[in-house]
């Protein structure tokens, strides 16, 4: 992990003209520069360029022509028209890769071991119109640099320009994991929505989609050998993700520098499996549900059953085989002990084996994680598996800390690498009101609404020693979708999720006042590209950086 940067110094730039996330070193000037009508991106320093890099170049070139984003200033750039017309022109951007680096595809590098990914780059754009140069030691780094290059330009009357040449950028992430979690079980999201979200993720250098693909409410994933789970557990025959869909999503993500880490949550959150295999589920749709689960419907795997353990291990192995990522989550959150206490089959299994529930959970976990290890996968779990249960986990298991950021230190003290996913900072669904019925005054359990400023203020290493800080791999925003669907997906996620993208790329310590104009810029550019973000302020404020601050 790279040392943290002096973010407060780096943010002292013209706010209406800036990239997101802020680069590690970002030096700009004040000379106007425009793109030539014949501008091109050349791969003169990349031999045998992979197709996904060529495609990334084509997309970047297209965005430069179609973004048509006007500067976020009151006159939208009109006062700069004369300077723009007389500016020197930039004809080309040349890409080169280290001569001693093996040229691999972006897709291959995107799914490399999380600690091994190389995403750094340097970008130089002279003010005199001589060629711009993008260098990296990996194709993934070149892709990140192309993303930055595409954010530097604005449009006035058909001319693509910048007022800040020259540019001298040296960049690399502070943390290797920068994610977004999407739940597709509470409500279904078509492949097209997921692909649009992957595009948006790539524009702010998010590199992991944590796909919470199934849960108690529905089982939309078609798993080879277990097709009955989706045929009986999906909301409809059209609300499924086939192996072909998964392949399409995974390939689309990888070509944009994004790894897809899928999750089959076990042994809780599995009620829907009873539709096909009632023998494996305890307290199926038991009532009142609140005594048996954290949300309806109740039902969880009979973890003490050898048959259920064998079934689950095979299911996870088959599901994980659909995804090339080296990471796969088996969940492990919100286990309800009362469900098992009142399940005769589980009590019989525990008695016959002479085991406690915790001992049975350990046996179950060893089996499911063993199945992942057989196919070269690394297990990821929610924090309860470390903090609440007596389960032996492999040393390389990754822990998602979600209940509270106050629990990070306890996880670090156990010696596990961790990913920040704290509900008190990064949950996108908070503040929407209670969604269960017959609860007139109910609020969402994680109120209030988690603003982008709240996430941006997070310190990933708070209360950690230097040794413990090295265990932090990064973090993510999360969208649980009880109250989200394709109809409100974009504004719920964006631009709030961009705040953690910068936090875990650039490091903590950013000034929300200086970041706000740049986040407006992100949001407006997203809109130009078809992603419907939520407004952060009235347009009047967005066009006048700082004018709506409390102390203005």
PDB file of N, CA and C in Angstrom, residues 266 303 305-306 308-317 330 359-374 391-392:
ATOM      1  N   UNK A 266     -24.406 -17.542   3.514  1.00  0.00           N
ATOM      2  CA  UNK A 266     -24.747 -18.764   4.234  1.00  0.00           C
ATOM      3  C   UNK A 266     -24.243 -18.648   5.678  1.00  0.00           C
ATOM      4  N   UNK A 303     -27.357 -26.079   9.334  1.00  0.00           N
ATOM      5  CA  UNK A 303     -25.896 -26.200   9.287  1.00  0.00           C
ATOM      6  C   UNK A 303     -25.361 -27.436   9.999  1.00  0.00           C
ATOM      7  N   UNK A 305     -26.637 -30.385   9.705  1.00  0.00           N
ATOM      8  CA  UNK A 305     -26.940 -31.564   8.898  1.00  0.00           C
ATOM      9  C   UNK A 305     -25.801 -31.877   7.945  1.00  0.00           C
ATOM     10  N   UNK A 306     -25.254 -33.096   7.988  1.00  0.00           N
ATOM     11  CA  UNK A 306     -24.200 -33.458   7.031  1.00  0.00           C
ATOM     12  C   UNK A 306     -24.675 -33.346   5.581  1.00  0.00           C
ATOM     13  N   UNK A 308     -26.964 -31.255   4.403  1.00  0.00           N
ATOM     14  CA  UNK A 308     -27.050 -29.837   4.067  1.00  0.00           C
ATOM     15  C   UNK A 308     -25.657 -29.241   3.861  1.00  0.00           C
ATOM     16  N   UNK A 309     -24.723 -29.648   4.689  1.00  0.00           N
ATOM     17  CA  UNK A 309     -23.349 -29.175   4.544  1.00  0.00           C
ATOM     18  C   UNK A 309     -22.765 -29.604   3.205  1.00  0.00           C
ATOM     19  N   UNK A 310     -23.019 -30.853   2.830  1.00  0.00           N
ATOM     20  CA  UNK A 310     -22.535 -31.361   1.540  1.00  0.00           C
ATOM     21  C   UNK A 310     -23.209 -30.607   0.395  1.00  0.00           C
ATOM     22  N   UNK A 311     -24.507 -30.401   0.502  1.00  0.00           N
ATOM     23  CA  UNK A 311     -25.263 -29.677  -0.523  1.00  0.00           C
ATOM     24  C   UNK A 311     -24.727 -28.252  -0.682  1.00  0.00           C
ATOM     25  N   UNK A 312     -24.522 -27.574   0.439  1.00  0.00           N
ATOM     26  CA  UNK A 312     -24.073 -26.179   0.396  1.00  0.00           C
ATOM     27  C   UNK A 312     -22.663 -26.066  -0.171  1.00  0.00           C
ATOM     28  N   UNK A 313     -21.798 -26.970   0.207  1.00  0.00           N
ATOM     29  CA  UNK A 313     -20.426 -26.952  -0.302  1.00  0.00           C
ATOM     30  C   UNK A 313     -20.407 -27.118  -1.813  1.00  0.00           C
ATOM     31  N   UNK A 314     -21.226 -28.024  -2.304  1.00  0.00           N
ATOM     32  CA  UNK A 314     -21.291 -28.246  -3.752  1.00  0.00           C
ATOM     33  C   UNK A 314     -21.900 -27.041  -4.457  1.00  0.00           C
ATOM     34  N   UNK A 315     -22.922 -26.444  -3.850  1.00  0.00           N
ATOM     35  CA  UNK A 315     -23.553 -25.258  -4.427  1.00  0.00           C
ATOM     36  C   UNK A 315     -22.558 -24.111  -4.537  1.00  0.00           C
ATOM     37  N   UNK A 316     -21.840 -23.855  -3.470  1.00  0.00           N
ATOM     38  CA  UNK A 316     -20.872 -22.755  -3.456  1.00  0.00           C
ATOM     39  C   UNK A 316     -19.755 -23.009  -4.459  1.00  0.00           C
ATOM     40  N   UNK A 317     -19.311 -24.236  -4.530  1.00  0.00           N
ATOM     41  CA  UNK A 317     -18.238 -24.570  -5.474  1.00  0.00           C
ATOM     42  C   UNK A 317     -18.690 -24.338  -6.905  1.00  0.00           C
ATOM     43  N   UNK A 330     -18.852 -16.033   1.315  1.00  0.00           N
ATOM     44  CA  UNK A 330     -19.834 -16.978   1.842  1.00  0.00           C
ATOM     45  C   UNK A 330     -20.702 -16.335   2.913  1.00  0.00           C
ATOM     46  N   UNK A 359     -19.907 -25.379  17.322  1.00  0.00           N
ATOM     47  CA  UNK A 359     -19.055 -26.425  16.755  1.00  0.00           C
ATOM     48  C   UNK A 359     -19.581 -26.886  15.396  1.00  0.00           C
ATOM     49  N   UNK A 360     -20.889 -26.963  15.278  1.00  0.00           N
ATOM     50  CA  UNK A 360     -21.480 -27.346  13.995  1.00  0.00           C
ATOM     51  C   UNK A 360     -21.235 -26.261  12.942  1.00  0.00           C
ATOM     52  N   UNK A 361     -21.309 -24.999  13.366  1.00  0.00           N
ATOM     53  CA  UNK A 361     -21.033 -23.888  12.444  1.00  0.00           C
ATOM     54  C   UNK A 361     -19.589 -23.952  11.952  1.00  0.00           C
ATOM     55  N   UNK A 362     -18.694 -24.331  12.832  1.00  0.00           N
ATOM     56  CA  UNK A 362     -17.290 -24.442  12.430  1.00  0.00           C
ATOM     57  C   UNK A 362     -17.118 -25.558  11.396  1.00  0.00           C
ATOM     58  N   UNK A 363     -17.750 -26.700  11.653  1.00  0.00           N
ATOM     59  CA  UNK A 363     -17.677 -27.805  10.706  1.00  0.00           C
ATOM     60  C   UNK A 363     -18.246 -27.388   9.345  1.00  0.00           C
ATOM     61  N   UNK A 364     -19.386 -26.717   9.390  1.00  0.00           N
ATOM     62  CA  UNK A 364     -20.034 -26.229   8.171  1.00  0.00           C
ATOM     63  C   UNK A 364     -19.102 -25.269   7.424  1.00  0.00           C
ATOM     64  N   UNK A 365     -18.478 -24.359   8.140  1.00  0.00           N
ATOM     65  CA  UNK A 365     -17.599 -23.364   7.514  1.00  0.00           C
ATOM     66  C   UNK A 365     -16.348 -24.007   6.937  1.00  0.00           C
ATOM     67  N   UNK A 366     -15.779 -24.966   7.644  1.00  0.00           N
ATOM     68  CA  UNK A 366     -14.593 -25.649   7.114  1.00  0.00           C
ATOM     69  C   UNK A 366     -14.925 -26.340   5.796  1.00  0.00           C
ATOM     70  N   UNK A 367     -16.118 -26.896   5.708  1.00  0.00           N
ATOM     71  CA  UNK A 367     -16.515 -27.601   4.491  1.00  0.00           C
ATOM     72  C   UNK A 367     -16.723 -26.622   3.334  1.00  0.00           C
ATOM     73  N   UNK A 368     -17.466 -25.553   3.583  1.00  0.00           N
ATOM     74  CA  UNK A 368     -17.757 -24.612   2.489  1.00  0.00           C
ATOM     75  C   UNK A 368     -16.506 -23.870   2.050  1.00  0.00           C
ATOM     76  N   UNK A 369     -15.683 -23.459   2.999  1.00  0.00           N
ATOM     77  CA  UNK A 369     -14.442 -22.768   2.634  1.00  0.00           C
ATOM     78  C   UNK A 369     -13.445 -23.737   2.009  1.00  0.00           C
ATOM     79  N   UNK A 370     -13.508 -24.985   2.435  1.00  0.00           N
ATOM     80  CA  UNK A 370     -12.661 -25.998   1.804  1.00  0.00           C
ATOM     81  C   UNK A 370     -13.018 -26.190   0.344  1.00  0.00           C
ATOM     82  N   UNK A 371     -14.311 -26.124   0.038  1.00  0.00           N
ATOM     83  CA  UNK A 371     -14.763 -26.242  -1.352  1.00  0.00           C
ATOM     84  C   UNK A 371     -14.217 -25.092  -2.187  1.00  0.00           C
ATOM     85  N   UNK A 372     -14.180 -23.889  -1.619  1.00  0.00           N
ATOM     86  CA  UNK A 372     -13.617 -22.739  -2.333  1.00  0.00           C
ATOM     87  C   UNK A 372     -12.121 -22.917  -2.557  1.00  0.00           C
ATOM     88  N   UNK A 373     -11.452 -23.403  -1.532  1.00  0.00           N
ATOM     89  CA  UNK A 373     -10.003 -23.577  -1.640  1.00  0.00           C
ATOM     90  C   UNK A 373      -9.647 -24.579  -2.733  1.00  0.00           C
ATOM     91  N   UNK A 374     -10.484 -25.579  -2.910  1.00  0.00           N
ATOM     92  CA  UNK A 374     -10.237 -26.597  -3.936  1.00  0.00           C
ATOM     93  C   UNK A 374     -10.170 -25.996  -5.332  1.00  0.00           C
ATOM     94  N   UNK A 391     -15.288 -19.833  15.095  1.00  0.00           N
ATOM     95  CA  UNK A 391     -15.028 -20.498  13.827  1.00  0.00           C
ATOM     96  C   UNK A 391     -13.570 -20.289  13.441  1.00  0.00           C
ATOM     97  N   UNK A 392     -12.921 -21.349  13.027  1.00  0.00           N
ATOM     98  CA  UNK A 392     -11.534 -21.229  12.580  1.00  0.00           C
ATOM     99  C   UNK A 392     -11.526 -20.859  11.101  1.00  0.00           C
TER     100      UNK A 392
END
